[in-house]
PDB file of C-alpha atoms (C1' of nucleotides) in Angstrom:
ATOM      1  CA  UNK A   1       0.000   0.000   0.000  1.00 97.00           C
ATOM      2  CA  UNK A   2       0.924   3.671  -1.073  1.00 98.00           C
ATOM      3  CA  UNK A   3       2.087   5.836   2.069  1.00 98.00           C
ATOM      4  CA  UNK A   4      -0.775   7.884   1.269  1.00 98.00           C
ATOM      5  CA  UNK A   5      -2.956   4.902   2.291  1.00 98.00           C
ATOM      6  CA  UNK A   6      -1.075   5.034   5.652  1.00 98.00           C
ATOM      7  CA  UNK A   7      -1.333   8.830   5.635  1.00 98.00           C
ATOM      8  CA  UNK A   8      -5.072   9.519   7.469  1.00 98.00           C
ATOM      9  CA  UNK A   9      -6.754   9.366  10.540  1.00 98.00           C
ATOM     10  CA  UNK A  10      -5.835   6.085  12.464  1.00 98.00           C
ATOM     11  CA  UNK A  11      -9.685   5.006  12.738  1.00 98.00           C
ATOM     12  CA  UNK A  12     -10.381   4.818   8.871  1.00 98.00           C
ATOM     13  CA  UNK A  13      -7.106   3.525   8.261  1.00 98.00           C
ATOM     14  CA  UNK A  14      -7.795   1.115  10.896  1.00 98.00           C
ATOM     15  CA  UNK A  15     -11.304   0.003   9.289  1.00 98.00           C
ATOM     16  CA  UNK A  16     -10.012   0.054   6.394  1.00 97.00           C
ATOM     17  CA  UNK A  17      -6.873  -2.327   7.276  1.00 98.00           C
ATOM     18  CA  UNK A  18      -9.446  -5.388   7.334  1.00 98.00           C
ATOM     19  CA  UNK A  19      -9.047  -7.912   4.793  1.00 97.00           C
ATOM     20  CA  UNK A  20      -5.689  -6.439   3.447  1.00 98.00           C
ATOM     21  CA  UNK A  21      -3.058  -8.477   3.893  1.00 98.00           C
ATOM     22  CA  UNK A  22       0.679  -8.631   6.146  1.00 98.00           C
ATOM     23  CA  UNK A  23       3.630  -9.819   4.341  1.00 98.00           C
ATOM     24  CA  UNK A  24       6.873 -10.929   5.697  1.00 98.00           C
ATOM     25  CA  UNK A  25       9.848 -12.010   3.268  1.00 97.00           C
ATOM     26  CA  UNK A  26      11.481 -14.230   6.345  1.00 93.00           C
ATOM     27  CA  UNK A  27      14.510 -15.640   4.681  1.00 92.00           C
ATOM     28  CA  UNK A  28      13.694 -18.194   1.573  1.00 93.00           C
ATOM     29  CA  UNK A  29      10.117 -17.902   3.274  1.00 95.00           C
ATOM     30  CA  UNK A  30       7.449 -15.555   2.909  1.00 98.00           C
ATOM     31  CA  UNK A  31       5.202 -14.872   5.639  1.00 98.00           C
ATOM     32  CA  UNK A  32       1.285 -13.932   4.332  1.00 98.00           C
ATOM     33  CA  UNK A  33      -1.411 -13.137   6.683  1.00 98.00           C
ATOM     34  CA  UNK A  34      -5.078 -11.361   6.032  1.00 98.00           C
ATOM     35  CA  UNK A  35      -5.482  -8.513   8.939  1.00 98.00           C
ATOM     36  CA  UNK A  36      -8.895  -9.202  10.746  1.00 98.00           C
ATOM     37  CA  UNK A  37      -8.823  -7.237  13.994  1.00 98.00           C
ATOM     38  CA  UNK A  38      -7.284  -4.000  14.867  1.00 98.00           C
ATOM     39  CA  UNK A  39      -7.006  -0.988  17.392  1.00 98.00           C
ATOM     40  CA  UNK A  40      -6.634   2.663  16.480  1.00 98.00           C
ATOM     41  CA  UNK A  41      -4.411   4.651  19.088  1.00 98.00           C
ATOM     42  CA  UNK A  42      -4.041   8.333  18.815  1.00 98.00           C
ATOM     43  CA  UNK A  43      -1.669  11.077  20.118  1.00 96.00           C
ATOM     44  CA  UNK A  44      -1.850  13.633  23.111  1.00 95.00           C
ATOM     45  CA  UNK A  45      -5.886  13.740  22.871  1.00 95.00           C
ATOM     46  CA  UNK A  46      -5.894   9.651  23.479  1.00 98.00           C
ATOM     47  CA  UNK A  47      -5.439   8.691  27.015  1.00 97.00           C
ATOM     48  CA  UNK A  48      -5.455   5.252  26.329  1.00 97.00           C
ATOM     49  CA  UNK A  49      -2.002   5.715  23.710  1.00 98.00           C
ATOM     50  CA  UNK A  50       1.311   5.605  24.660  1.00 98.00           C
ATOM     51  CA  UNK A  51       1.799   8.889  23.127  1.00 98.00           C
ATOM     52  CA  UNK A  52      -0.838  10.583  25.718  1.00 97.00           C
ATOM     53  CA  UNK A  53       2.106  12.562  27.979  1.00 95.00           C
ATOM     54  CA  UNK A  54       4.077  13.504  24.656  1.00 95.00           C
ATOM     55  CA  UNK A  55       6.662  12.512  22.660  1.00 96.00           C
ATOM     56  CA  UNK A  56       9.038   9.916  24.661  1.00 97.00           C
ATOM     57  CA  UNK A  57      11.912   8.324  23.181  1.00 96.00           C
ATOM     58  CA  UNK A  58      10.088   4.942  23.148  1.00 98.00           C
ATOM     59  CA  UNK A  59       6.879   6.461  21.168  1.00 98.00           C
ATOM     60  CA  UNK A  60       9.360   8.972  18.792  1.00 98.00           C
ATOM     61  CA  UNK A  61       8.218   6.765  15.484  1.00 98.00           C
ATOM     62  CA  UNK A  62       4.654   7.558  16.510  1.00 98.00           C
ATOM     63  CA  UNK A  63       5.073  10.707  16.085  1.00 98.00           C
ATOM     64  CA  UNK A  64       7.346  10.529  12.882  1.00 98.00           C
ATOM     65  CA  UNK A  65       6.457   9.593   9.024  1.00 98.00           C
ATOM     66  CA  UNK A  66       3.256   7.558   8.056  1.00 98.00           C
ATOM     67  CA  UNK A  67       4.052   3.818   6.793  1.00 98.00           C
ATOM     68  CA  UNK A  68       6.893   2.679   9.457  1.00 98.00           C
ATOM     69  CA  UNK A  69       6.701   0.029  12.247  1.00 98.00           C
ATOM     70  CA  UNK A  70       6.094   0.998  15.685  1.00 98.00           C
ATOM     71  CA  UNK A  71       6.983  -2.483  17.574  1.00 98.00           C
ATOM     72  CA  UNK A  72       7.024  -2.063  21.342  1.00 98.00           C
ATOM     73  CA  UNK A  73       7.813  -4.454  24.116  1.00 98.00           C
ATOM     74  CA  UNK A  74       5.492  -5.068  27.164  1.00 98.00           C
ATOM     75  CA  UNK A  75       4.824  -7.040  30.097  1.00 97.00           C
ATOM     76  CA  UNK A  76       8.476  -8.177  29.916  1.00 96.00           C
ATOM     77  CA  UNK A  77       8.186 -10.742  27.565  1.00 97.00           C
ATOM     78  CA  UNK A  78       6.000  -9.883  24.760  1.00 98.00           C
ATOM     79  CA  UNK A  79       6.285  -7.811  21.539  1.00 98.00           C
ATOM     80  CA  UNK A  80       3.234  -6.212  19.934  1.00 98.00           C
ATOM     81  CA  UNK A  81       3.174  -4.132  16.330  1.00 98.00           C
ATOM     82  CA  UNK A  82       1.691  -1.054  14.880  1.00 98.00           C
ATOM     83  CA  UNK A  83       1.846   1.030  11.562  1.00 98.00           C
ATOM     84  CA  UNK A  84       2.162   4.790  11.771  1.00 98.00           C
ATOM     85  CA  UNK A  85      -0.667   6.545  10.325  1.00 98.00           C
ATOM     86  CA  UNK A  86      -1.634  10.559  10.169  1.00 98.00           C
ATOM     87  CA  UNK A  87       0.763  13.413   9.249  1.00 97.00           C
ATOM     88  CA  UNK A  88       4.317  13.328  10.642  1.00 97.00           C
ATOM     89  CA  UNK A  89       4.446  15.360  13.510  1.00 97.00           C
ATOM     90  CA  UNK A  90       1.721  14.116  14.957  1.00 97.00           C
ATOM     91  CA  UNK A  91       1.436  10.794  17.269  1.00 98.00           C
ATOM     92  CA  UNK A  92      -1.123   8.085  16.037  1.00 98.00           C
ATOM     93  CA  UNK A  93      -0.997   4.292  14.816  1.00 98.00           C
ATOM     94  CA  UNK A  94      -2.710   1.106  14.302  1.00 98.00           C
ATOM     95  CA  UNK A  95      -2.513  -1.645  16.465  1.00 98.00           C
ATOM     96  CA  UNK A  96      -2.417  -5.257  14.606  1.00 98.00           C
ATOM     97  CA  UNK A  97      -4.366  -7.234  17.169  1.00 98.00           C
ATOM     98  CA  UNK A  98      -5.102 -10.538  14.466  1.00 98.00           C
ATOM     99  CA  UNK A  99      -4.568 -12.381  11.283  1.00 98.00           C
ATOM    100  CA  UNK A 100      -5.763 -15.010   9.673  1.00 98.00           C
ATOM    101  CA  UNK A 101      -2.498 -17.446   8.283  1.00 98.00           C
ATOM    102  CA  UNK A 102      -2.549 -17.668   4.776  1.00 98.00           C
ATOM    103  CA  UNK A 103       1.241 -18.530   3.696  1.00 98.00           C
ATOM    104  CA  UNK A 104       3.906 -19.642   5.401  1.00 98.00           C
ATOM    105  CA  UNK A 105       1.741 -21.252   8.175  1.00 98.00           C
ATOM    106  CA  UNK A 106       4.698 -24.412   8.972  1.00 97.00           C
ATOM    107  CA  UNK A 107       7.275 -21.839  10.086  1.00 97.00           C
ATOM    108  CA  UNK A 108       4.941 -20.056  11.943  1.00 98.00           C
ATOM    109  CA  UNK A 109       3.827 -23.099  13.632  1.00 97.00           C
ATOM    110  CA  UNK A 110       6.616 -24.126  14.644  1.00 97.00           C
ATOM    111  CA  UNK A 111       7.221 -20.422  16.387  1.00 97.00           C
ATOM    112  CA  UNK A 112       3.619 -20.735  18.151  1.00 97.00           C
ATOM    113  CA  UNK A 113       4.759 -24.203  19.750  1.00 96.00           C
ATOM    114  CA  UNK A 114       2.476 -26.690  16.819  1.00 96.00           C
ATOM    115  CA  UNK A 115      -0.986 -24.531  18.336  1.00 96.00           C
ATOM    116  CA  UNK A 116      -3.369 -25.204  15.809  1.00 96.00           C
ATOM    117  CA  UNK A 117      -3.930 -22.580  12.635  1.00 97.00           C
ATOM    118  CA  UNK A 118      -6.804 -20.533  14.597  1.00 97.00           C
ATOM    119  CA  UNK A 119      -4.414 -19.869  17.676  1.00 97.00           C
ATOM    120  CA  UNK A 120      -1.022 -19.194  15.615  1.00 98.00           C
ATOM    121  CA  UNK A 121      -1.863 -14.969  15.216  1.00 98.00           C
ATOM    122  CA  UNK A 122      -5.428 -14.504  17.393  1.00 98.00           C
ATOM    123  CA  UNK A 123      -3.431 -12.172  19.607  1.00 98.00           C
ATOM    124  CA  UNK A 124      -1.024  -8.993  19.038  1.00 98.00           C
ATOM    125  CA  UNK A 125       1.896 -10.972  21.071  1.00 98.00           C
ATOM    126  CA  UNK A 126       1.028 -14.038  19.033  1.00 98.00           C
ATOM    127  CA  UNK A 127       1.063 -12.446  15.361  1.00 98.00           C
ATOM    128  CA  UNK A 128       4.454 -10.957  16.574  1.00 98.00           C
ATOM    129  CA  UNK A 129       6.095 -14.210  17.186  1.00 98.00           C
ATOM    130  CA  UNK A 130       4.631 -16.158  14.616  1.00 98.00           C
ATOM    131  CA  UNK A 131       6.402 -13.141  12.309  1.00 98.00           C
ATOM    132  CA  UNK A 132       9.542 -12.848  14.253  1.00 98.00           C
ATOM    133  CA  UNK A 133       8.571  -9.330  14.883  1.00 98.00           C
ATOM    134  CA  UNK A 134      10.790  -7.965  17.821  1.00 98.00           C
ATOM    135  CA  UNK A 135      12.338  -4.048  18.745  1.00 97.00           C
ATOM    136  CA  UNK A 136      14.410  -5.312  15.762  1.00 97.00           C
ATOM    137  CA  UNK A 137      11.463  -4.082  13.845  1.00 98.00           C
ATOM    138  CA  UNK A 138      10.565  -0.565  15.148  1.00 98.00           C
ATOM    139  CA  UNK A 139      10.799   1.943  13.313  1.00 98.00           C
ATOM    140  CA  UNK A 140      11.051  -0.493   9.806  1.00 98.00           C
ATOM    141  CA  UNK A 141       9.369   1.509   6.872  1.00 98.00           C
ATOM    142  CA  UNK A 142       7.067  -0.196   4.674  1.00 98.00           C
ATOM    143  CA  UNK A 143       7.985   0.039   1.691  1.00 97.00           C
ATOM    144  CA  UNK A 144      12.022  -0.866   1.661  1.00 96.00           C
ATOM    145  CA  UNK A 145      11.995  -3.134   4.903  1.00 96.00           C
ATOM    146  CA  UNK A 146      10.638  -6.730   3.745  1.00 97.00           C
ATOM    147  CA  UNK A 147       7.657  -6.271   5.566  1.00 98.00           C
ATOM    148  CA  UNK A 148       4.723  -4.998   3.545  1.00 98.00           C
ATOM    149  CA  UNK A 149       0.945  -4.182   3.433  1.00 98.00           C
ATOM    150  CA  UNK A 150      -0.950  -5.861   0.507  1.00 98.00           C
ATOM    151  CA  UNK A 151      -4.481  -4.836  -1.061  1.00 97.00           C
ATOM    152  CA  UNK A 152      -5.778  -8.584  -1.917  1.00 92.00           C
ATOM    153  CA  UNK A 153      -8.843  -7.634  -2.650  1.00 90.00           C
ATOM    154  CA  UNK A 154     -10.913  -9.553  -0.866  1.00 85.00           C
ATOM    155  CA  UNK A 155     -14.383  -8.311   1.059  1.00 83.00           C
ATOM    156  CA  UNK A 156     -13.711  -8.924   4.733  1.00 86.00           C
ATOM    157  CA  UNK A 157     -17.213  -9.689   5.580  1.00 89.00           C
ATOM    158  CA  UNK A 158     -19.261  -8.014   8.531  1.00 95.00           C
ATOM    159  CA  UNK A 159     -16.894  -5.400  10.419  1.00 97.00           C
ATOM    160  CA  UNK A 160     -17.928  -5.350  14.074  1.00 97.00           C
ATOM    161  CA  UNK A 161     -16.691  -2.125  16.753  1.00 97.00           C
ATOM    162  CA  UNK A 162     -16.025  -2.279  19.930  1.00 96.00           C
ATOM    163  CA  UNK A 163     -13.855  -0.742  22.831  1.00 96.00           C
ATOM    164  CA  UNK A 164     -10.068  -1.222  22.835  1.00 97.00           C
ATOM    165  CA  UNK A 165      -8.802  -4.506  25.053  1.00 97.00           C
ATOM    166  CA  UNK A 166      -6.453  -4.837  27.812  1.00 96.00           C
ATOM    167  CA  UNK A 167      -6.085  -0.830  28.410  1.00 95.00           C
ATOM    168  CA  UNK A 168      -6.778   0.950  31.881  1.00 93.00           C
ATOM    169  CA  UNK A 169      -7.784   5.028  30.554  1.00 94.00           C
ATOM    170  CA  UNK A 170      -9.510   5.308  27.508  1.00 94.00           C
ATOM    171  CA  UNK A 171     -11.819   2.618  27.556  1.00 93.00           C
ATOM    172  CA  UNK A 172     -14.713   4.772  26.258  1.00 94.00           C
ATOM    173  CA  UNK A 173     -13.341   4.945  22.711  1.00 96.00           C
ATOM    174  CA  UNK A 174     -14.826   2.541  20.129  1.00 97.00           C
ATOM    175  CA  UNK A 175     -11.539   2.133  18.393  1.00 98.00           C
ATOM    176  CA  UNK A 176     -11.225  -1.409  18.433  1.00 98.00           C
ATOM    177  CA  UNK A 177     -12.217  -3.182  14.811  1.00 98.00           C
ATOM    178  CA  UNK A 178     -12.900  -6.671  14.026  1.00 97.00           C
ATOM    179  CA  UNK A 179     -14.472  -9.112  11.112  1.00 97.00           C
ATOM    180  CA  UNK A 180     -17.057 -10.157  13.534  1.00 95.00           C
ATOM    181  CA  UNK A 181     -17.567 -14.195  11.965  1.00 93.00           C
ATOM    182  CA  UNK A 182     -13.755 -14.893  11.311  1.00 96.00           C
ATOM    183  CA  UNK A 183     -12.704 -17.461  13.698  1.00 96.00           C
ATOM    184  CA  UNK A 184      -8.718 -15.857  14.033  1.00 97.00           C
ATOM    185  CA  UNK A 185     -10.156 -12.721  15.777  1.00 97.00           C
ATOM    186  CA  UNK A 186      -8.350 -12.713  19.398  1.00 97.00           C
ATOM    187  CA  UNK A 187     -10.316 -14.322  22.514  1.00 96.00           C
ATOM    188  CA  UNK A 188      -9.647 -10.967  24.526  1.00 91.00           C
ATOM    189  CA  UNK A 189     -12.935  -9.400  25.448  1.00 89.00           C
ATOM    190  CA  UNK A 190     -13.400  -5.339  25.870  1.00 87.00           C
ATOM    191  CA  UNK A 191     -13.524  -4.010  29.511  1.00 74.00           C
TER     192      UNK A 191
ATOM    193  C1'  DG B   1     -16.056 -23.382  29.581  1.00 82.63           C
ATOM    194  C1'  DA B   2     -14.660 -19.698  33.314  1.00 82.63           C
ATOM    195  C1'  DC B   3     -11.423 -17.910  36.333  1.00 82.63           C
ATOM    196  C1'  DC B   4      -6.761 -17.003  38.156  1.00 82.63           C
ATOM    197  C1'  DA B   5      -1.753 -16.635  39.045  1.00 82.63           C
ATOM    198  C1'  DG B   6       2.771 -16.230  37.259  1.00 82.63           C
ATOM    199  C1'  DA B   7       6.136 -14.875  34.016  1.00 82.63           C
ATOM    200  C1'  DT B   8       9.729 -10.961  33.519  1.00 82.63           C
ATOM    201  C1'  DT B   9      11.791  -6.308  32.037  1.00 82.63           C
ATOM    202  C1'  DG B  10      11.519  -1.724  29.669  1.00 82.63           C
ATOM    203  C1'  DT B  11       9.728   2.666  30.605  1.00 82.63           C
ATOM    204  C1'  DC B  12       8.318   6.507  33.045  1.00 82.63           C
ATOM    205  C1'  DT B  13       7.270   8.895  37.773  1.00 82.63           C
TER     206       DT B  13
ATOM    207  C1'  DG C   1       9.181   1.546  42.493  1.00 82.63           C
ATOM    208  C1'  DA C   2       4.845   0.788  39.956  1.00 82.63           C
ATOM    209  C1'  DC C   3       2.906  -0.788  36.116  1.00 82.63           C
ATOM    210  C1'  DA C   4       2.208  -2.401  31.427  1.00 82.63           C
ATOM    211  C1'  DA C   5      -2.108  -1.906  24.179  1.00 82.63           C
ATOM    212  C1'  DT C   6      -0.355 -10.069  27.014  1.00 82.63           C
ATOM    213  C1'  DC C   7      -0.081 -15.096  27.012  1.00 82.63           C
ATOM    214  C1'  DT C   8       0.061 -19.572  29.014  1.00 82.63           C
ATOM    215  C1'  DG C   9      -0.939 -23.215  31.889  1.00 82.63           C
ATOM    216  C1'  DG C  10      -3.124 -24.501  35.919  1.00 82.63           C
ATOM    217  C1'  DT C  11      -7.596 -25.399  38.669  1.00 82.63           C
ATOM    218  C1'  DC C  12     -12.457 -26.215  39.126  1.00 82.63           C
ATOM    219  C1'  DA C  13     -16.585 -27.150  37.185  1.00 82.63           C
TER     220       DA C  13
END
DNA sequence: GACCAGATTGTCT
DNA sequence: GACAATCTGGTCA
């Protein structure tokens, strides 16, 4: 996808994110897998974003050019990743809570511990380490760094809202966006 | 199925 | 020093 695509508010991008696809050239592999949930964070205004008290040196790529990586680490183990969106200068990205596996689903197996398909990316952690995504990754753009966003094409079926998961301020916002019947959407229930 | 504790460290106050 | 945009494996039903 264009940088323009990349380049708007984080809720349409966000919406609009469902049914493209996340592509990963791992190696000799390549890594494929259709976006079906996702989270739209926003800057100073969001209290629920990292970027709420300003720009940090951990959220600086928020606030920098649409179409990079923002890959940060949390709860001391796991890794979760968003693309920028909005115009530079100001803080706001997409959270990639879910995908359904399309390509590539042995090696990602085998990172997920042999779960089966459903449980290998139903979870931001869990899409990160089925990808190998890790701080390794922040800051990556787009559209040199082997990872890419594809336009596939295809409908993603009945897009459900809701609030945003696993976040103490903020929980008002319906920023949270899923394909309500596709069975890859994360178990994680709003608060 | 629901509920709960533990893991484990970067980041900011 | 508190807490985090989470996951896993255990218990009890």
């Amino acid at each position: 996808m264009p940088r323009s695509f990349f380049a708007r508010d984080a809720t349409v991008v966000a919406r609009e994110l469902l049914g493209h696809v996340l592509a990963r050239q791992d190696g000799d592999t390549v890594l494929r897998g259709r976006i079906v949930e996702t989270e739209a964070y926003l800057g100073v205004d969001d209290p629920g974003s990292h970027a709420y008290r300003g720009r940090t040196n951990r959220t600086q790529v928020m606030f920098g050019e649409a179409g990079h990586l923002y890959v940060y680490f949390t709860y001391g183990m796991h890794f979760c990743m968003n693309v920028v969106t909005g115009e530079e200068g100001v803080a706001s990205a997409v959270l990639l809570r879910a995908l359904e596996p399309l390509v590539g689903i042995d090696c990602m197996r085998v990172r997920r511990g042999m779960r089966p398909v459903d449980q290998l990316c139903n979870g931001p952690a869990k899409l990160c380490q089925a990808f190998s995504i890790t701080r390794d990754e922040n800051g990556v753009d787009l559209e040199t760094g082997g990872i890419w966003i594809e336009d596939e094409g295809t409908y993603p079926g009945e897009i459900a809202t809701s609030t945003r998961i696993g976040i103490r301020t903020g929980r008002e916002l319906q920023y949270r966006y899923y394909v309500s019947d596709n069975p890859n959407v994360s178990p994680g229930k709003p608060s």
